[in-house]
């Protein structure tokens, strides 16, 4: 199993999932994006390895890791990691995919106001494009942890948040204006089962965005499913009750790859 983290996070965000899945007997890999190997504290002090990092380089990095495994893994991605999961499946790697609070791919239209507000600290300044840009605690709470108290949100921020590659966000936000966008997929050709998991209270990727992404796969020959968890934020991989989300993702993926929900 390969877990792919999202923007403004590191593999540490998967810590509960890794432990839970390993306890269930799975070999779990949670590689960082290229340049994020140093961890949270190091990246806060020196985010320069993230500056200019783009979607193509990140997906190439994960593809190399996955193709080096003995067998195709289940791929699970959160936020932009969900976008990358879709792109990896489009490249023919992975046995099944789970996209959690997934960022959209090219062809998904109409960004909601809450999405634009969440991204405004980066997209609002075109000179950010080649920089690594952090969120303030207030911005992070709106985007990731909007149902948590200020203190709870600050604890999450202090443990997990790192500056994010602005180039990734610009590439994702303007994909529909770029004929060669790195987020382009062939929706009708998808041959791998894919589950979208949405949080009902997610500001960055509200359910409407996930549902539109699901509809784009309507002609695909493989299964595309959707599950929504009411009241959950963009921080669903660590928010109280994350175990239910993790268990649903695992049981669905196991059923798709083995034909058994057990």
Coordinates of C-alpha atoms in Angstrom, one line a residue:
X1 CA 0.0 0.0 0.0
X2 CA 1.3 3.5 -0.9
X3 CA 0.0 6.6 0.8
X4 CA 0.5 10.0 -0.9
X5 CA 0.3 13.1 1.2
X6 CA -1.0 16.5 0.1
X7 CA 0.1 20.1 -0.1
X8 CA 1.2 21.9 3.1
X9 CA 1.8 18.4 4.7
X10 CA 4.4 15.7 4.9
X11 CA 4.1 11.9 5.3
X12 CA 3.7 12.5 9.1
X13 CA 0.1 13.3 8.4
X14 CA -0.5 9.6 7.7
X15 CA 1.0 8.4 11.0
X16 CA -2.2 6.9 12.4
X17 CA -3.1 5.2 9.1
X18 CA 0.3 3.7 8.7
X19 CA 0.1 2.2 12.2
X20 CA -3.5 0.9 11.7
X21 CA -2.8 -0.7 8.3
X22 CA 0.5 -2.3 9.4
X23 CA -1.4 -3.7 12.4
X24 CA -3.8 -5.2 9.9
X25 CA -0.9 -7.0 8.2
X26 CA -0.2 -4.7 5.2
X27 CA 3.2 -3.4 4.1
X28 CA 2.7 0.4 4.0
X29 CA 4.8 2.9 2.3
X30 CA 4.3 6.7 2.8
X31 CA 7.0 8.3 0.7
X32 CA 7.4 12.1 0.8
X33 CA 7.2 14.3 -2.3
X34 CA 10.7 14.9 -3.7
X35 CA 12.5 17.5 -1.5
X36 CA 10.3 16.9 1.6
X37 CA 12.5 14.1 3.0
X38 CA 13.9 16.3 5.8
X39 CA 10.7 16.4 7.8
X40 CA 8.6 19.2 9.3
X41 CA 11.1 21.2 11.4
X42 CA 13.7 21.1 8.7
X43 CA 11.3 22.3 6.0
X44 CA 10.0 25.1 8.2
X45 CA 13.6 26.4 8.6
X46 CA 14.5 25.9 5.0
X47 CA 11.7 25.4 2.5
X48 CA 13.9 26.0 -0.5
X49 CA 13.7 22.3 -1.6
X50 CA 10.0 22.9 -2.3
X51 CA 10.5 26.0 -4.4
X52 CA 9.5 25.4 -8.0
X53 CA 8.5 21.8 -7.4
X54 CA 5.8 20.8 -9.9
X55 CA 3.2 18.1 -10.4
X56 CA 5.0 16.3 -13.1
X57 CA 8.1 15.8 -11.0
X58 CA 6.1 14.6 -8.1
X59 CA 4.0 12.0 -10.0
X60 CA 7.2 10.8 -11.8
X61 CA 8.7 10.3 -8.4
X62 CA 5.8 8.2 -7.1
X63 CA 5.6 6.2 -10.4
X64 CA 9.3 5.2 -10.0
X65 CA 8.7 4.0 -6.5
X66 CA 5.5 2.0 -7.4
X67 CA 7.0 0.4 -10.5
X68 CA 9.9 -0.8 -8.3
X69 CA 7.6 -2.8 -6.1
X70 CA 7.0 -6.6 -6.5
X71 CA 3.3 -6.1 -7.2
X72 CA 0.9 -3.2 -7.9
X73 CA -0.2 -1.6 -4.6
X74 CA -3.3 0.0 -3.4
X75 CA -2.7 3.8 -3.8
X76 CA -4.3 6.2 -1.4
X77 CA -3.9 10.0 -1.7
X78 CA -5.1 12.9 0.3
X79 CA -5.8 16.4 -1.1
X80 CA -3.3 16.9 -4.0
X81 CA -2.3 13.3 -3.2
X82 CA -5.7 12.4 -4.4
X83 CA -5.0 14.3 -7.7
X84 CA -1.7 12.4 -7.9
X85 CA -3.5 9.1 -7.3
X86 CA -5.7 9.8 -10.3
X87 CA -2.7 10.6 -12.4
X88 CA -0.9 7.4 -11.3
X89 CA -3.9 5.3 -12.2
X90 CA -4.0 7.0 -15.5
X91 CA -0.4 5.9 -16.1
X92 CA -1.4 2.3 -15.4
X93 CA 0.2 1.9 -12.0
X94 CA -1.6 0.6 -8.9
X95 CA -4.2 -2.1 -8.3
X96 CA -6.8 0.3 -6.9
X97 CA -7.0 3.9 -5.9
X98 CA -8.6 5.9 -3.1
X99 CA -8.7 9.7 -3.5
X100 CA -9.5 11.4 -0.1
X101 CA -10.6 15.0 -0.3
X102 CA -9.0 14.9 -3.7
X103 CA -7.8 17.9 -5.6
X104 CA -9.4 18.1 -9.1
X105 CA -7.8 17.1 -12.3
X106 CA -8.0 18.9 -15.7
X107 CA -11.6 19.0 -16.9
X108 CA -13.2 19.5 -13.5
X109 CA -14.8 23.0 -13.7
X110 CA -16.1 25.6 -11.3
X111 CA -14.0 26.1 -8.2
X112 CA -16.3 26.9 -5.2
X113 CA -15.8 30.1 -3.3
X114 CA -14.4 28.2 -0.2
X115 CA -11.8 26.6 -2.4
X116 CA -10.7 29.9 -3.9
X117 CA -10.6 31.5 -0.4
X118 CA -8.5 28.6 0.9
X119 CA -6.0 29.0 -2.0
X120 CA -6.0 32.8 -2.0
X121 CA -2.9 33.2 0.2
X122 CA -0.9 31.6 -2.6
X123 CA -2.8 32.3 -5.8
X124 CA -3.4 35.9 -4.8
X125 CA 0.2 36.8 -5.6
X126 CA 1.5 35.7 -9.0
X127 CA 5.1 36.2 -7.8
X128 CA 4.5 33.2 -5.5
X129 CA 4.6 30.8 -8.4
X130 CA 8.2 29.7 -7.8
X131 CA 8.2 29.9 -4.1
X132 CA 7.3 27.7 -1.1
X133 CA 4.5 29.5 0.7
X134 CA 3.3 28.7 4.3
X135 CA -0.2 29.3 5.7
X136 CA -0.7 31.3 8.8
X137 CA -2.5 29.5 11.7
X138 CA -5.7 31.4 10.9
X139 CA -5.5 30.5 7.2
X140 CA -4.8 26.9 8.0
X141 CA -7.8 26.7 10.3
X142 CA -10.1 28.0 7.6
X143 CA -8.7 25.6 5.0
X144 CA -8.0 22.4 6.9
X145 CA -9.6 22.4 10.4
X146 CA -12.7 24.7 10.2
X147 CA -14.8 22.6 12.6
X148 CA -12.0 22.4 15.3
X149 CA -11.5 24.9 18.1
X150 CA -8.7 27.4 17.7
X151 CA -6.5 25.5 20.1
X152 CA -7.2 22.1 18.5
X153 CA -6.3 23.6 15.1
X154 CA -3.1 25.1 16.4
X155 CA -2.0 21.8 17.7
X156 CA -2.5 20.2 14.2
X157 CA -0.7 23.1 12.6
X158 CA 2.3 22.9 14.9
X159 CA 2.7 19.2 14.3
X160 CA 2.1 18.8 10.6
X161 CA 2.1 22.1 8.6
X162 CA 5.0 23.0 6.3
X163 CA 5.3 25.5 3.5
X164 CA 3.7 24.4 0.2
X165 CA 5.0 24.5 -3.3
X166 CA 3.1 27.3 -5.0
X167 CA 3.8 25.9 -8.4
X168 CA 1.7 22.8 -7.6
X169 CA -1.2 24.9 -6.6
X170 CA -0.9 27.2 -9.7
X171 CA -0.7 24.2 -12.0
X172 CA -3.8 22.7 -10.4
X173 CA -5.8 25.9 -10.3
X174 CA -5.2 26.8 -13.9
X175 CA -5.2 23.3 -15.4
X176 CA -8.3 24.0 -17.6
X177 CA -6.5 26.9 -19.3
X178 CA -3.4 24.8 -20.1
X179 CA -3.6 22.4 -23.1
X180 CA -0.6 20.5 -21.7
X181 CA -1.6 20.5 -18.1
X182 CA 0.2 17.9 -16.0
X183 CA -3.2 17.1 -14.4
X184 CA -4.8 15.8 -17.6
X185 CA -6.2 12.3 -17.5
X186 CA -8.1 10.1 -20.0
X187 CA -11.4 9.7 -18.0
X188 CA -12.9 7.2 -20.4
X189 CA -9.9 4.9 -20.4
X190 CA -9.6 4.3 -16.6
X191 CA -9.2 0.6 -16.0
X192 CA -8.5 0.7 -12.3
X193 CA -11.1 0.9 -9.5
X194 CA -11.2 4.3 -7.8
X195 CA -13.0 5.5 -4.7
X196 CA -13.5 9.2 -3.9
X197 CA -14.0 10.0 -0.2
X198 CA -15.3 13.5 0.6
X199 CA -15.8 15.4 3.8
X200 CA -19.1 17.2 4.2
X201 CA -17.5 20.2 5.9
X202 CA -14.4 20.4 3.7
X203 CA -13.5 24.0 2.6
X204 CA -10.7 23.2 0.2
X205 CA -12.4 20.4 -1.7
X206 CA -16.1 20.5 -0.8
X207 CA -18.3 17.5 -1.9
X208 CA -19.5 19.3 -5.0
X209 CA -16.0 19.3 -6.4
X210 CA -15.5 15.6 -5.7
X211 CA -18.9 14.7 -7.2
X212 CA -18.0 16.5 -10.4
X213 CA -14.7 14.7 -10.6
X214 CA -16.6 11.4 -10.1
X215 CA -19.0 12.3 -13.0
X216 CA -16.1 12.8 -15.4
X217 CA -15.4 9.0 -15.1
X218 CA -18.9 8.0 -16.2
X219 CA -17.7 6.3 -19.3
X220 CA -14.7 4.5 -17.7
X221 CA -14.9 0.7 -17.9
X222 CA -13.8 0.3 -14.2
X223 CA -15.6 1.1 -11.0
X224 CA -15.7 4.7 -9.7
X225 CA -17.4 5.0 -6.3
X226 CA -18.1 7.9 -4.0
X227 CA -18.5 8.1 -0.2
X228 CA -19.2 11.2 1.8
X229 CA -18.6 11.6 5.5
X230 CA -20.8 14.4 6.9
X231 CA -19.2 17.0 9.1
X232 CA -15.6 16.1 8.3
X233 CA -13.0 18.7 7.3
X234 CA -10.1 18.7 4.9
X235 CA -8.1 17.3 7.8
X236 CA -10.1 14.1 7.7
X237 CA -7.0 11.9 7.8
X238 CA -6.3 13.0 11.4
X239 CA -9.5 14.5 12.6
X240 CA -11.3 12.6 15.5
X241 CA -13.0 9.6 13.9
X242 CA -10.4 9.2 11.2
X243 CA -10.4 5.5 11.9
X244 CA -13.8 5.1 10.3
X245 CA -12.5 6.8 7.1
X246 CA -9.4 4.7 7.1
X247 CA -11.4 1.5 7.6
X248 CA -13.8 2.3 4.8
X249 CA -10.9 3.1 2.4
X250 CA -9.2 -0.2 3.2
X251 CA -12.3 -2.4 3.1
X252 CA -13.3 -0.9 -0.3
X253 CA -9.9 -1.3 -1.7
X254 CA -9.5 -4.9 -0.5
X255 CA -12.9 -5.8 -1.9
X256 CA -11.9 -4.4 -5.3
X257 CA -8.6 -6.1 -5.4
X258 CA -9.5 -9.5 -4.0
X259 CA -13.3 -9.7 -4.4
X260 CA -13.6 -10.0 -0.6
X261 CA -14.6 -7.3 1.9
X262 CA -12.7 -9.2 4.6

